[in-house]
Coordinates of C-alpha atoms in Angstrom, one line a residue:
X62 CA 55.5 -56.5 13.0
X63 CA 54.3 -59.1 15.5
X64 CA 51.9 -62.0 15.4
X65 CA 49.6 -62.9 12.5
X66 CA 48.3 -60.6 9.8
X67 CA 45.9 -60.9 6.9
X68 CA 46.3 -58.8 3.8
X69 CA 43.1 -58.3 1.8
X70 CA 39.9 -60.3 1.8
X71 CA 41.1 -63.2 -0.4
X72 CA 44.7 -63.5 0.8
X73 CA 45.7 -66.2 3.3
X74 CA 47.0 -65.3 6.7
X75 CA 50.7 -64.6 6.8
X76 CA 52.8 -65.4 9.8
X77 CA 55.2 -62.7 10.7
X78 CA 58.2 -63.9 12.7
X79 CA 58.8 -62.0 15.9
X80 CA 62.2 -60.3 15.5
X81 CA 63.3 -61.5 18.9
X82 CA 63.3 -65.0 17.6
X83 CA 66.1 -64.1 15.2
X84 CA 68.3 -62.0 17.5
X85 CA 69.1 -61.6 21.2
X86 CA 67.5 -58.1 21.0
X87 CA 70.6 -56.0 21.6
X88 CA 71.6 -53.1 19.3
X89 CA 74.6 -54.6 17.5
X90 CA 75.8 -54.7 13.9
X91 CA 75.3 -58.5 13.8
X92 CA 71.6 -58.2 15.0
X93 CA 70.8 -55.4 12.5
X94 CA 72.3 -57.4 9.6
X95 CA 70.4 -60.5 10.8
X96 CA 67.1 -58.7 10.8
X97 CA 67.5 -57.5 7.3
X98 CA 69.4 -60.5 5.8
X99 CA 68.0 -61.5 2.5
X100 CA 66.6 -58.0 1.8
X101 CA 68.1 -57.1 -1.6
X102 CA 67.9 -53.4 -1.0
X103 CA 69.5 -53.3 2.4
X104 CA 72.7 -51.3 2.3
X105 CA 75.5 -51.3 4.9
X106 CA 78.7 -49.4 5.2
X107 CA 81.5 -49.4 7.7
X108 CA 83.1 -45.9 8.3
X109 CA 86.5 -45.5 9.9
X110 CA 86.7 -42.5 12.3
X111 CA 90.3 -42.6 13.5
X112 CA 90.8 -45.9 15.3
X113 CA 87.1 -46.4 15.7
X114 CA 84.6 -48.1 13.2
X115 CA 81.0 -47.1 13.0
X116 CA 78.3 -48.6 10.7
X117 CA 75.6 -47.1 8.5
X118 CA 72.5 -48.9 7.3
X119 CA 69.7 -47.8 4.9
X120 CA 67.1 -49.4 2.7
X121 CA 67.6 -48.3 -1.0
X122 CA 64.4 -47.1 -2.5
X123 CA 63.0 -46.0 0.8
X124 CA 65.9 -43.7 1.4
X125 CA 67.7 -41.2 -0.9
X126 CA 71.2 -42.3 -1.6
X127 CA 72.3 -38.8 -2.5
X128 CA 70.8 -37.3 0.7
X129 CA 72.4 -40.1 2.8
X130 CA 75.8 -39.3 1.3
X131 CA 75.4 -35.5 1.5
X132 CA 73.8 -35.1 4.9
X133 CA 75.0 -38.2 6.9
X134 CA 78.1 -40.0 5.5
X135 CA 80.1 -37.0 4.1
X136 CA 79.8 -34.9 7.3
X137 CA 80.8 -37.9 9.4
X138 CA 83.9 -38.7 7.3
X139 CA 84.9 -35.0 7.2
X140 CA 84.3 -33.8 10.7
X141 CA 83.8 -36.7 13.2
X142 CA 87.0 -37.3 15.2
X143 CA 87.5 -38.7 18.6
X144 CA 89.2 -41.5 20.5
X145 CA 86.2 -43.1 22.1
X146 CA 82.9 -44.3 20.8
X147 CA 81.0 -42.2 23.4
X148 CA 82.7 -39.0 22.1
X149 CA 82.0 -39.8 18.5
X150 CA 78.3 -40.5 19.3
X151 CA 78.0 -37.2 21.3
X152 CA 79.6 -35.2 18.4
X153 CA 77.4 -36.8 15.8
X154 CA 74.2 -36.3 17.9
X155 CA 75.0 -32.7 18.8
X156 CA 77.2 -31.1 16.2
X157 CA 78.4 -33.0 13.1
X158 CA 75.2 -34.6 11.5
X159 CA 72.9 -31.8 10.7
X160 CA 69.6 -33.1 9.4
X161 CA 66.0 -32.0 9.6
X162 CA 65.1 -35.0 11.6
X163 CA 67.8 -36.9 13.6
X164 CA 66.9 -39.0 16.6
X165 CA 68.8 -41.3 18.9
X166 CA 67.9 -45.0 18.9
X167 CA 68.7 -46.9 22.1
X168 CA 67.1 -50.3 21.1
X169 CA 67.3 -52.7 18.2
X170 CA 63.5 -52.2 17.7
X171 CA 63.9 -48.4 17.4
X172 CA 66.6 -48.8 14.9
X173 CA 64.7 -51.3 12.8
X174 CA 61.6 -49.2 12.8
X175 CA 63.6 -46.2 11.7
X176 CA 65.1 -48.1 8.8
X177 CA 61.7 -49.2 7.4
X178 CA 60.4 -45.7 7.8
X179 CA 63.0 -44.0 5.6
X180 CA 65.9 -43.3 8.0
X181 CA 69.6 -44.0 7.6
X182 CA 70.8 -45.5 10.9
X183 CA 74.3 -44.9 12.1
X184 CA 75.4 -47.4 14.7
X185 CA 78.0 -46.5 17.4
X186 CA 78.6 -50.0 18.8
X187 CA 78.2 -50.2 22.6
X188 CA 76.7 -46.7 22.8
X189 CA 73.6 -46.3 20.6
X190 CA 72.5 -45.3 17.2
X191 CA 71.5 -42.2 15.4
X192 CA 68.6 -42.3 12.9
X193 CA 68.6 -39.6 10.2
X194 CA 65.6 -39.0 8.0
X195 CA 66.6 -39.3 4.3
X196 CA 63.4 -40.5 2.7
X197 CA 63.1 -40.7 -1.0
X198 CA 60.9 -37.9 -2.3
X199 CA 57.6 -38.4 -4.0
X200 CA 57.9 -39.3 -7.7
X201 CA 54.3 -39.0 -8.7
X202 CA 52.0 -36.1 -8.9
X203 CA 48.2 -35.9 -8.7
X204 CA 48.1 -35.0 -12.4
X205 CA 47.6 -37.6 -15.1
X206 CA 50.8 -39.2 -16.4
X207 CA 52.3 -37.5 -19.5
X208 CA 53.5 -40.8 -21.1
X209 CA 51.8 -44.2 -20.5

């Protein structure tokens, strides 16, 4: 993610921009969107929970849209209620979002790394984020293709 990398023997070196050059490094909706702007498969959604708005992010193709809906978004919309962001975050972390792997993200870097590793990130502005694993399943098997 940082510095200069080279991909393959014949490929030229590729400069990878340090993410801190594009944002101020804080965990905000604007910074997450800035990091992934231009990525065609980057999906965002604002969710209203009473008077409070939280945000979800995922990368289509790396994550399963059906699992994101079933295990993250639907439980939040059905069961998450509260009058403060802190209360909503605590409920999501400890009761509402039930997923095989859910982990808190306190920094922008943790949230970005979760996104590129198949997690849906739910941002609770000013409090933190929750990353829920919803990776797309394997589509190939070790056996030879039936049609090609």
